[in-house]
Coordinates of C-alpha atoms and ligand atoms in Angstrom, one line a residue:
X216 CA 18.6 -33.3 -42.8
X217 CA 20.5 -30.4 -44.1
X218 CA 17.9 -27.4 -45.3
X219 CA 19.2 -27.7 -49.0
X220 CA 17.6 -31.3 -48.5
X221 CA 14.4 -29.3 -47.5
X222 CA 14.5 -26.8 -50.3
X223 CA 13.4 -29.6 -52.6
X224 CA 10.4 -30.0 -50.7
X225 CA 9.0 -26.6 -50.5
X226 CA 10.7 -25.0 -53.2
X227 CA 11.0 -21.0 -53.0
X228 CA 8.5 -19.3 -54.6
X229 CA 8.5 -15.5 -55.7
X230 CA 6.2 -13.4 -57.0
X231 CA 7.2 -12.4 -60.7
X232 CA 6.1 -8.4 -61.9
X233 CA 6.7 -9.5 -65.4
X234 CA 3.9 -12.7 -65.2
X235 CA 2.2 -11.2 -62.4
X236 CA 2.3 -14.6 -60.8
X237 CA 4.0 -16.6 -58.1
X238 CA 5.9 -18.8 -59.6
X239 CA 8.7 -21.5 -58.3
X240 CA 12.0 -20.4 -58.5
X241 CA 14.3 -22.2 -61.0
X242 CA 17.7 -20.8 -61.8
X243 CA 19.1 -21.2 -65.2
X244 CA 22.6 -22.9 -63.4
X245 CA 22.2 -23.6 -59.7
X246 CA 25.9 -23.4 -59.4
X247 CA 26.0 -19.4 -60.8
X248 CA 22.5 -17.5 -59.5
X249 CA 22.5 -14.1 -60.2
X250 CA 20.5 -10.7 -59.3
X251 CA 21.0 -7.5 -60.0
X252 CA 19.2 -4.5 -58.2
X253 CA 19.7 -1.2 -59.0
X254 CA 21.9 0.6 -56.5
X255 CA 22.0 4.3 -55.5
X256 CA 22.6 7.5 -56.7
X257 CA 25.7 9.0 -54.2
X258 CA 25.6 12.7 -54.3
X259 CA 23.5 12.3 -50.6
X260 CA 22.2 10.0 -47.8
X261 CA 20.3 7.3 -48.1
X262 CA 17.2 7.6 -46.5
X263 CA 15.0 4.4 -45.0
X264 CA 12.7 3.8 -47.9
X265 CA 16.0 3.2 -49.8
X266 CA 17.3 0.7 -47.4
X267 CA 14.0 -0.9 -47.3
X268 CA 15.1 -1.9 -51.2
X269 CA 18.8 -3.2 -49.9
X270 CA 17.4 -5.3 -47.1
X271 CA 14.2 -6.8 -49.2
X272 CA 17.2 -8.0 -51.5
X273 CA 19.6 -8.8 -49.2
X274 CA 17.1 -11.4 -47.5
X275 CA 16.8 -12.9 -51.0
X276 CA 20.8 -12.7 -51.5
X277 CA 20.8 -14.9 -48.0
X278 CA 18.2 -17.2 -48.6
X279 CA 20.2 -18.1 -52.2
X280 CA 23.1 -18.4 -50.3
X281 CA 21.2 -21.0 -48.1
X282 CA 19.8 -22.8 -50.8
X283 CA 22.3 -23.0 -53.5
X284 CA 25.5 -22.5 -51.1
X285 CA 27.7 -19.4 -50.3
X286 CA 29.6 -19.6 -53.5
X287 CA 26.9 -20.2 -56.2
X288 CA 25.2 -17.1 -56.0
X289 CA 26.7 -14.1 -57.5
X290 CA 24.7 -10.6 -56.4
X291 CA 25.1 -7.4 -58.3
X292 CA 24.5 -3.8 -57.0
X293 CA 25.3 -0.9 -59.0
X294 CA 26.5 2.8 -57.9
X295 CA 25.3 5.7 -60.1
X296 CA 28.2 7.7 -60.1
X297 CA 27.3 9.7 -63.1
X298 CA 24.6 11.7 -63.6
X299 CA 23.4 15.7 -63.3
X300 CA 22.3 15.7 -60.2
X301 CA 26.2 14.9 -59.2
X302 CA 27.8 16.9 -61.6
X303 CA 25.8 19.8 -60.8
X304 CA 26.4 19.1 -56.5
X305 CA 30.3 18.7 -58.0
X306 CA 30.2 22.4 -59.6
X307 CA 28.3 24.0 -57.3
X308 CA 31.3 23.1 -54.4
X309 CA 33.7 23.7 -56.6
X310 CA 35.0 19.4 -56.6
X311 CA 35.4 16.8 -58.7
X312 CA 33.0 14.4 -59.4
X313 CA 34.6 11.7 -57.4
X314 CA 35.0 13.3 -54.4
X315 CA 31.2 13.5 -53.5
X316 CA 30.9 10.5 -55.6
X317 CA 33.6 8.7 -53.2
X318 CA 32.0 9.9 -49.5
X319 CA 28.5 8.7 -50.2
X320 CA 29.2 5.7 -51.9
X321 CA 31.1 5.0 -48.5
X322 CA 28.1 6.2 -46.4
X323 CA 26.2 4.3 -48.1
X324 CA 28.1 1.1 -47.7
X325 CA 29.0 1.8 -43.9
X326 CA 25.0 2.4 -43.6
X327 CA 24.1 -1.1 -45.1
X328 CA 26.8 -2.9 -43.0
X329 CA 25.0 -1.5 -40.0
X330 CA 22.1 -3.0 -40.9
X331 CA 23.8 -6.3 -41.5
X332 CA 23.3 -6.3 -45.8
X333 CA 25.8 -8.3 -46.8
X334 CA 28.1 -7.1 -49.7
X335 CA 27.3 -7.5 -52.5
X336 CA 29.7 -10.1 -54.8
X337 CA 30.0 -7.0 -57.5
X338 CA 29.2 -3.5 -56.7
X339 CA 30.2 -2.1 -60.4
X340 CA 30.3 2.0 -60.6
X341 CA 28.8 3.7 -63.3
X342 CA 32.2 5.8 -64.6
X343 CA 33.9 2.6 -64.5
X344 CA 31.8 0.6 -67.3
X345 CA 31.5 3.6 -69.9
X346 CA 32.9 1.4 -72.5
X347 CA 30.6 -1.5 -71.9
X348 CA 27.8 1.2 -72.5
X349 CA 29.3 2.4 -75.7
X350 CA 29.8 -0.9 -77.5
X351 CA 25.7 -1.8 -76.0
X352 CA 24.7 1.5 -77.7
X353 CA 26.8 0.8 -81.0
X354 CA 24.9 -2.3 -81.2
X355 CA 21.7 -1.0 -80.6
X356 CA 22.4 2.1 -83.3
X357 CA 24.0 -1.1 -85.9
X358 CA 21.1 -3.2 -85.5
X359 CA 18.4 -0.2 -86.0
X360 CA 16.8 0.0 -82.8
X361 CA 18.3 3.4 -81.4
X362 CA 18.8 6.4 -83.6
X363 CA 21.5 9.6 -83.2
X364 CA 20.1 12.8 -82.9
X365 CA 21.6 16.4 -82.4
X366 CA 24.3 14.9 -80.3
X367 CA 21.9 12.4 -78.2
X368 CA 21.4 8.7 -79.1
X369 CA 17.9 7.8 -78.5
X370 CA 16.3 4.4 -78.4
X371 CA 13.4 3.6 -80.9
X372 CA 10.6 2.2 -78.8
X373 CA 8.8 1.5 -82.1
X374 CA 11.3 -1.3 -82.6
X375 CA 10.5 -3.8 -79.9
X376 CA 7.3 -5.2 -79.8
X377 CA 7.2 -6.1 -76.5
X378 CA 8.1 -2.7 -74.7
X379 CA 5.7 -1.7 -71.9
X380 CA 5.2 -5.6 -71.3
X381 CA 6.5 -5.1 -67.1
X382 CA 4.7 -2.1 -66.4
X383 CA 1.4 -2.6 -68.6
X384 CA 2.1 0.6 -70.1
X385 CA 0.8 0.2 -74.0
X386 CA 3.0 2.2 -76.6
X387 CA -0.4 3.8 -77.7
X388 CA -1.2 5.0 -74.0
X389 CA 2.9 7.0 -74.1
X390 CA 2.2 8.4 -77.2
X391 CA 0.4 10.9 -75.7
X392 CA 2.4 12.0 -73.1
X393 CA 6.1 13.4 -73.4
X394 CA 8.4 12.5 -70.0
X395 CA 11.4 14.1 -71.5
X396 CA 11.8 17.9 -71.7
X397 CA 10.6 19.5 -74.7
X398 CA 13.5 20.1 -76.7
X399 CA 13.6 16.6 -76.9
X400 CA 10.6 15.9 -78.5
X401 CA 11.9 17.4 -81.4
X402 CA 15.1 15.3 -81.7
X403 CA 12.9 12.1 -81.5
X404 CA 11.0 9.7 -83.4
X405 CA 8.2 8.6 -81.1
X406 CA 7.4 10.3 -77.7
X407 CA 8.1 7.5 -76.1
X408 CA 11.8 6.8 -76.9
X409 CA 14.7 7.8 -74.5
X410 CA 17.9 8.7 -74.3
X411 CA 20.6 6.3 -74.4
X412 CA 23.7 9.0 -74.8
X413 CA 23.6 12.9 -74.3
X414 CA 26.2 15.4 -75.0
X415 CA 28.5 16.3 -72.2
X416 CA 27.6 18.7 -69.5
X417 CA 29.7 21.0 -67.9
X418 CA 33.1 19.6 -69.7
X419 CA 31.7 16.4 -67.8
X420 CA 31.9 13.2 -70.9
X421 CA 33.3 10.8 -72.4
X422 CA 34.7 10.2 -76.0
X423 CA 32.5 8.1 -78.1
X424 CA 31.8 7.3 -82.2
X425 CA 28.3 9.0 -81.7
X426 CA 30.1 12.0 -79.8
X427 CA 31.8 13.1 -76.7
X428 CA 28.8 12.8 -73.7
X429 CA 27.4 10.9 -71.0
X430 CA 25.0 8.0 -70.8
X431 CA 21.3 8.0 -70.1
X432 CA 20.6 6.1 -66.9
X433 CA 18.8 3.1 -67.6
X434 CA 21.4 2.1 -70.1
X435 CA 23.9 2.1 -67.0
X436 CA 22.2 -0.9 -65.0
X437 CA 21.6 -3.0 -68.9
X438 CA 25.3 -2.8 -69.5
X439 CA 26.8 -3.3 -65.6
X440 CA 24.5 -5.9 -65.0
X441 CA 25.6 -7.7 -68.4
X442 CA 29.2 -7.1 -67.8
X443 CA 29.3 -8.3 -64.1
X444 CA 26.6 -11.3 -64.2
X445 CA 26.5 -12.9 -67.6
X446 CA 29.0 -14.4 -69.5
X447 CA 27.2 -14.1 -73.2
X448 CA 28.3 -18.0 -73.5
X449 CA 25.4 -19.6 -72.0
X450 CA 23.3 -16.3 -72.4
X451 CA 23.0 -13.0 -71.6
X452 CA 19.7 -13.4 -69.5
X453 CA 19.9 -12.7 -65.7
X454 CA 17.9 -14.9 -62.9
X455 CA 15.9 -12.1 -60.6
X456 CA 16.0 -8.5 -61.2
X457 CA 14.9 -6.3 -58.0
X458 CA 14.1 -2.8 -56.9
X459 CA 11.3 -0.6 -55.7
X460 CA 7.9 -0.5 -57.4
X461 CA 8.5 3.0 -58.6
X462 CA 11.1 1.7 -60.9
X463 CA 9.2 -0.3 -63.0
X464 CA 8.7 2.3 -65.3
X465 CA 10.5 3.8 -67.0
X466 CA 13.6 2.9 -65.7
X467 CA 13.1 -1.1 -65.5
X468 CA 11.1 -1.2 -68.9
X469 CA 13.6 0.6 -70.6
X470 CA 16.2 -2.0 -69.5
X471 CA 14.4 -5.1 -70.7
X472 CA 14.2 -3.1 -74.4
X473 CA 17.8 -2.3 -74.6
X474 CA 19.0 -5.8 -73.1
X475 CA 16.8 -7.4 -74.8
X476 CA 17.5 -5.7 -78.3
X477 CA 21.2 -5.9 -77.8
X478 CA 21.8 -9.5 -76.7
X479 CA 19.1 -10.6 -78.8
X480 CA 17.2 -12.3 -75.2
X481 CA 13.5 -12.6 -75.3
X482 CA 14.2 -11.7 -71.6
X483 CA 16.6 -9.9 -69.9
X484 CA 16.1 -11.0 -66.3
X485 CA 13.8 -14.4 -65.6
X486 CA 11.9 -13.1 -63.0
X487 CA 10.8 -9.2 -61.3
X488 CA 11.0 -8.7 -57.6
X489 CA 9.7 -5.6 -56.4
X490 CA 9.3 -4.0 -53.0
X491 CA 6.3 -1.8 -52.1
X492 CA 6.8 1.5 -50.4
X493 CA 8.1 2.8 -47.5
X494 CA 5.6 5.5 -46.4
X495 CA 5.4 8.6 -43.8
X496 CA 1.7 8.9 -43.0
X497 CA 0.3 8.5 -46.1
X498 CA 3.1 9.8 -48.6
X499 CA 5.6 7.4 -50.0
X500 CA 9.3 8.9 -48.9
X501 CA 11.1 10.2 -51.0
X502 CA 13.9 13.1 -51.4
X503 CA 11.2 15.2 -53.6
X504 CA 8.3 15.2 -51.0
X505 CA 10.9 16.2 -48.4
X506 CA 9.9 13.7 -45.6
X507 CA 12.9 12.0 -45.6
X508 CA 14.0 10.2 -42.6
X509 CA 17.8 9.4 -43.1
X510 CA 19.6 5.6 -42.3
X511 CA 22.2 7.6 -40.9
X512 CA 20.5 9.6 -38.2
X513 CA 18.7 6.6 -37.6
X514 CA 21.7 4.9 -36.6
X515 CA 22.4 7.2 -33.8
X516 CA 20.1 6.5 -32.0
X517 CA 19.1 2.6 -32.8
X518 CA 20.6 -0.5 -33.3
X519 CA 20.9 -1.5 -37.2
X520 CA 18.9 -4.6 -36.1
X521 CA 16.5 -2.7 -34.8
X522 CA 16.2 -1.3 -38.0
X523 CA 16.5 -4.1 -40.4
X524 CA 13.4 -6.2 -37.6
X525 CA 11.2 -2.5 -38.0
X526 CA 12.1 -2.9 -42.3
X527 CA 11.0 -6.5 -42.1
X528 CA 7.6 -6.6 -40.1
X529 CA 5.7 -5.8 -43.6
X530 CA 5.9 -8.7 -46.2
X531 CA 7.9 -6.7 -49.3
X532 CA 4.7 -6.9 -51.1
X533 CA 2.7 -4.6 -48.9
X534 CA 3.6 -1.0 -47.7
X535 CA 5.3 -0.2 -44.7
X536 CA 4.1 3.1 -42.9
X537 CA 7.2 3.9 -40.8
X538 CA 7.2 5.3 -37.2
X539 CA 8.9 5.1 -34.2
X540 CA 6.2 3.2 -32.7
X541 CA 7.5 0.3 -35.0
X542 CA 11.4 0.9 -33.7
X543 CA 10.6 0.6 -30.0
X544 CA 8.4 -2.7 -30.2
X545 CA 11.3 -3.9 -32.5
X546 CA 13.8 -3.2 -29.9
X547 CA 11.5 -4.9 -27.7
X548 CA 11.2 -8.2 -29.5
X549 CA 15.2 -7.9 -29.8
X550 CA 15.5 -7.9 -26.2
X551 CA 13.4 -10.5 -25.4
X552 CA 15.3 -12.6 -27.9
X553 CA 18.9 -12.0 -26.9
X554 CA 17.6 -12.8 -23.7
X555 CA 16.7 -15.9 -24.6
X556 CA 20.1 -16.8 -26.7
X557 CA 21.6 -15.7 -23.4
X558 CA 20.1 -17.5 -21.3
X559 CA 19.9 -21.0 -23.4
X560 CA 23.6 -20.3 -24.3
X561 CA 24.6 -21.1 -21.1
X562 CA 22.7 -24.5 -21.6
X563 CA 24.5 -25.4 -25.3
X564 CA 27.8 -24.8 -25.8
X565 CA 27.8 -25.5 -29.5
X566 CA 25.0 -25.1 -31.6
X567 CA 24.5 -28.8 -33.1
X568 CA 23.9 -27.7 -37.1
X569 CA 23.0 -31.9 -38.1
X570 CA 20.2 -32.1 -35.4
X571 CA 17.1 -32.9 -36.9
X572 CA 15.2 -29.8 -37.5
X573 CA 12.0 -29.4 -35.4
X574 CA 8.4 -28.8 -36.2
X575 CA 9.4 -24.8 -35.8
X576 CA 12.4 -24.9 -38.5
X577 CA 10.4 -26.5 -40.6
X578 CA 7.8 -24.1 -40.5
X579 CA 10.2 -21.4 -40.5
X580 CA 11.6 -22.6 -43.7
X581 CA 8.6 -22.7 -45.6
X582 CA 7.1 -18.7 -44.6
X583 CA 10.9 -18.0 -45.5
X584 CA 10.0 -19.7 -48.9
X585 CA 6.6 -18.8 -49.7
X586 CA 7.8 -15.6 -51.2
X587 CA 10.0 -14.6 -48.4
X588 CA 6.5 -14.1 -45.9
X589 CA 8.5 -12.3 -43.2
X590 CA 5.4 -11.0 -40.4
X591 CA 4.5 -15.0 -40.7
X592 CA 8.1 -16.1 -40.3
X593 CA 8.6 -13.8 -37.4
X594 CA 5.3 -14.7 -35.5
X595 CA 6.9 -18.4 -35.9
X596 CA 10.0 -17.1 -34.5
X597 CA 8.5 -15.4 -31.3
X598 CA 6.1 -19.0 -31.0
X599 CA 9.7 -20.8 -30.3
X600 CA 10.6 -18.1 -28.1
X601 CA 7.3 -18.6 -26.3
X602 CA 8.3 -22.8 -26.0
X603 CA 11.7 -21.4 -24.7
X604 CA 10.3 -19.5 -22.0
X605 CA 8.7 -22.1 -20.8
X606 CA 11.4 -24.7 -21.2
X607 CA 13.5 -22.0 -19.1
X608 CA 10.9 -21.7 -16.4
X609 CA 10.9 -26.0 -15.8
X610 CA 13.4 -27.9 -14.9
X611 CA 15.9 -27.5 -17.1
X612 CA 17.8 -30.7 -17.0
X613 CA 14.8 -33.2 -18.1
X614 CA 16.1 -34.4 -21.5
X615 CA 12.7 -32.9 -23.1
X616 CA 13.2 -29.4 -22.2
X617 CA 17.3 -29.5 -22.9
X618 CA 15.8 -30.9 -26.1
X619 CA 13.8 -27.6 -26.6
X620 CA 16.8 -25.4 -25.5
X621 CA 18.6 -27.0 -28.6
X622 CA 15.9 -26.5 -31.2
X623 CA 15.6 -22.9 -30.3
X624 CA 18.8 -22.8 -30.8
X625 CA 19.1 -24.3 -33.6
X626 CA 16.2 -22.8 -35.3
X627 CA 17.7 -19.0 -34.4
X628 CA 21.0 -19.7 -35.3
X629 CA 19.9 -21.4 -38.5
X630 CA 16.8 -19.7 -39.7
X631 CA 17.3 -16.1 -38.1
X632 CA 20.7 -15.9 -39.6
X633 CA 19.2 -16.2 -42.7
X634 CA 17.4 -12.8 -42.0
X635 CA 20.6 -11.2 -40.7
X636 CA 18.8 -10.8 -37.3
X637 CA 20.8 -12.1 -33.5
X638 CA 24.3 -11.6 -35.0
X639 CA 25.7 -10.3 -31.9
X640 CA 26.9 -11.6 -28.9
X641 CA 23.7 -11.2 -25.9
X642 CA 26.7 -9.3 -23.9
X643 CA 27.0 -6.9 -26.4
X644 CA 23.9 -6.4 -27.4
X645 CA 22.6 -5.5 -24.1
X646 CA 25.5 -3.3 -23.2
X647 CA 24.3 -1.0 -26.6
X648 CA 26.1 1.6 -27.3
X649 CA 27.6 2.6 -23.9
X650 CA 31.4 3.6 -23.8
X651 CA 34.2 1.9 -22.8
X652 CA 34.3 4.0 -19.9
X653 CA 30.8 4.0 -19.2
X654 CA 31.2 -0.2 -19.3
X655 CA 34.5 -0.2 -16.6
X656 CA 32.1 2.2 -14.1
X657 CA 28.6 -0.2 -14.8
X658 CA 30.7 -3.1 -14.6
X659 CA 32.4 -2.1 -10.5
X660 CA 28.6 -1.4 -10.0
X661 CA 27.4 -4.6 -10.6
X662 CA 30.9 -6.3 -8.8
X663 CA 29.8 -4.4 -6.0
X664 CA 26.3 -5.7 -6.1
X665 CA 27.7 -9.5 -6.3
X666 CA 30.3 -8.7 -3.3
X667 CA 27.9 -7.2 -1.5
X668 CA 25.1 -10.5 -1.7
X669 CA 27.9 -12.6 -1.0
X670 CA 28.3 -10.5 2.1
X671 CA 24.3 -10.4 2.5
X672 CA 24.6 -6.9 2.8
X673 CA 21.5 -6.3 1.7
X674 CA 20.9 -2.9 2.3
X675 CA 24.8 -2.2 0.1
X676 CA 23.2 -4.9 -2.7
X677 CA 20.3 -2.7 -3.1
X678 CA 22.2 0.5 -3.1
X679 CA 24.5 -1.1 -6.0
X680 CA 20.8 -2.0 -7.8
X681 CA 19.3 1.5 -7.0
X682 CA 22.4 3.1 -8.5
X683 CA 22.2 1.3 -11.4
X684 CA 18.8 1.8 -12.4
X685 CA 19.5 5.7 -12.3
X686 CA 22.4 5.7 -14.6
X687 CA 20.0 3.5 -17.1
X688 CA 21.1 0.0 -17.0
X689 CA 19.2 -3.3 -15.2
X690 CA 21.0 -5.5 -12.8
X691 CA 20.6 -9.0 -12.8
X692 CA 21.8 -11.7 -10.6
X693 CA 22.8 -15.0 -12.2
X694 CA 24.8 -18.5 -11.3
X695 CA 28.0 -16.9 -12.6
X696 CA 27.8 -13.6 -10.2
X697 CA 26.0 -10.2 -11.3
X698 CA 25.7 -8.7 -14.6
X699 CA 24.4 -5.7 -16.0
X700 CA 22.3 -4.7 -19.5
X701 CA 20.6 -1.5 -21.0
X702 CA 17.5 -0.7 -19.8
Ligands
AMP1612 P1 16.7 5.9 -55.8 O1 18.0 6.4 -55.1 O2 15.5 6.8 -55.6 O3 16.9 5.4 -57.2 O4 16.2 4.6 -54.9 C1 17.0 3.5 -54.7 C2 16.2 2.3 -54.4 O5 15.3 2.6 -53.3 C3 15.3 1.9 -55.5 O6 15.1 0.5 -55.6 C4 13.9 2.5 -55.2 O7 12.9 1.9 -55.8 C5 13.9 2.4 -53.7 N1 13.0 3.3 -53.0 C6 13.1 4.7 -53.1 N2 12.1 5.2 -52.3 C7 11.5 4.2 -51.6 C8 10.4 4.1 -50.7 N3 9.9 5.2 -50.1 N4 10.1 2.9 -50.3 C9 10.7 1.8 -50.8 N5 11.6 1.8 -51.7 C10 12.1 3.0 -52.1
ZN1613 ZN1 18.7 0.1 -62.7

């Protein structure tokens, strides 16, 4: 029974901002899923609460994948490669945009490789779709709902009925308050309306019929994520939208108006997914607080699946209060689970993908689907890792516990892969990060160990072993001679 098979029986669910429901997840063409999240600004590092939003999705870009096959499911992540913040890094050292644009948009990639997000099937830049955001903002100006003003373009929130529906913010309740500076309050018609265009800044723009400028930045996601996921023949409306929580307004709501306005959609994307924070003690992070914890420095010291297990061990729902506490028992759990790969890959050769799935799989599959529960579907994970143990410890050539050694398999292989965990090879997981050089000296350690208990030289074996153990790496002896690992 092949897991598509299983997908029919418990169907994935996900929890929808815009209903404020779970609800069963139906694409609009099984054979062409799409999602869109909203990718990064690159004018710095990313720091863990952002990657926290590309791993969230990139579970949900693998379970799609899963479900609806490798080809069928077409992922969108934008990069903001316009805005002040850039142009104003740009003047200040004396560059062109592109060349700060260009290093952290590689950073940022490099960064999300290491924590095993795959990429994405479009990753459209910002500067690259200008015209796509012109002819959306024509349209939008032709059909009345945005308005030009003193060299802006605004959109007039007064015109859709249903804005404020995702974030529950009434038009009544923004009248009040002004988000934009003050000088714009003049050049608009309600508070609440934003900016769709703006004149250029610093010689920085773009010819267009409402003047030379730059676009606002939620009409940069509306306008990428209709030219790279929808074809305007069967629709212009998208299956899942993601990001963090703090997007939802205004950024997100101000999407759905223009998208919805200009392809004339009651929706623009079928259903919300949003992850909760990341937090430092009891602050969410973020660049403006200051408490920042960079992917990048991270990575110098951990594995990136140490990383992605820490991001994962909170369902997306909840908020995650980061700490090194949560990196070292995630390193832990990785350890014991390589060693477990390692040890029953010595039992299976190949891992048999048409076996019947077991009891475990199955319950795998259906956290996995139950609105991607990921502390439930890793407690299930380390529950086979218990019944492997155990197999390991018995005798391991009775058909029943072989029979174990395969499911485990199996299931990791399967399932875990799925969550971009155990991608490596046990080997080189356990040697880390350690240099080639530092391998060729750890490796004539251990050779001497095995020489010297094939000798029963005891007192040189435990020299070998004692000499390991101070340069920071575990011996072990095995069938197949002596190997070393990481402590
Ligand atoms: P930004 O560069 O601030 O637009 O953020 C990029 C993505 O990271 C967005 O989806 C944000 O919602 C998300 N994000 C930013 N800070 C956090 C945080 N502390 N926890 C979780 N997600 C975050
Ligand atoms: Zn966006």
């Amino acid at each position: 029974m092949t897991d598509q098979v299983h997908a029919q029986d418990n169907p994935l669910t996900l929890y929808n901002s815009l209903t404020r429901t779970k609800e069963q997840f139906i694409p609009q063409d099984p054979s062409r899923v799409t999602m869109y999240n909203c990718g990064p600004t690159v004018y710095s590092y990313a720091h863990i609460g952002n990657a926290r939003a590309a791993v969230v999705a990139d579970v949900l870009f693998r379970v799609l994948r899963h479900i609806y096959g490798e080809d069928h499911v077409e992922y969108s992540r934008n990069l903001t490669d316009i805005d002040d913040k850039i142009i104003k890094a740009a003047i200040e050292q004396g560059v062109d945009i592109s060349v700060i644009t260009e290093k952290y948009a590689k950073i940022y990639q490099d960064d999300l490789k290491a924590l095993n997000c795959l990429a994405p099937t479009h990753e459209p830049k910002a500067t690259v779709h200008i015209p796509d955001m012109i002819t959306m903002i024509s349209g939008l100006i032709d059909k009345g709902n945005a308005y030009e003003s003193d060299g802006h373009v605004f959109f007039d929130v007064s015109t859709y009925e249903a804005y404020g529906k995702l974030s529950g913010n009434t038009l009544d309740a923004l009248r009040g308050g002004d988000r934009v500076g003050e000088g714009e309050v003049a050049r608009k018609r309600n508070a609440a309306d934003f900016v769709l265009w703006k004149p250029e800044l610093h010689g920085v723009g773009w010819d267009a019929p409402f003047g030379r400028g730059r676009p606002g930045w939620h009409i940069e996601c509306s306008a990428m994520a209709k030219a790279t996921l929808t074809d305007g023949i069967k629709g212009d409306v998208i299956d899942i939208h993601c990001g963090g929580v703090d997007l939802k307004f205004p950024h997100h709501e101000n999407e759905i108006a223009q998208s919805c306005c200009a392809n004339e959609e009651e929706l623009f994307a079928k259903y919300w997914v949003h992850n909760e924070f990341l937090n430092m003690g009891s602050e969410k992070m973020s660049k403006s607080l200051g408490n920042v914890t960079l992917v990048h420095d991270l990575l110098k010291e951990w594995d990136g699946e140490v990383i992605r297990l820490a991001l994962l061990k909170a369902h997306y729902r909840s908020e995650l209060n980061w700490s090194e506490d949560l990196l070292i028992e995630s390193k832990a759990q990785l350890d014991g689970w390589y060693d477990l790969k390692r040890k029953s890959m010595a039992y299976v050769r190949e891992i048999e993908i048409d076996m019947p799935m077991g009891s475990f799989a199955k319950n795998i599959w259906k956290s996995i689907q139950a609105d991607l529960n990921m502390p439930t579907t890793l407690y299930q994970f380390s529950e086979i890792g218990k019944a492997l143990r155990n197999a390991l410890l018995a005798d391991i050539d009775t058909t029943e516990n072989l029979n174990n050694v395969r499911i485990y398999l199996t299931n990791t292989m399967l399932k875990i892969n799925i969550l971009g965990l155990l991608q490596k090879d046990p080997k080189d997981w356990f040697k880390g990060n350690s240099s080639s050089d530092e391998q060729s000296d750890f490796d004539a350690i251990a050779l001497r160990r095995q020489e010297a208990r094939a000798a029963k030289d005891w007192p040189a074996a435990d020299a070998a072993r004692d000499e390991a153990k101070a340069l920071g790496i575990v011996l072990e002896d095995g069938p197949d001679g002596t190997t070393w690992r990481k402590a």
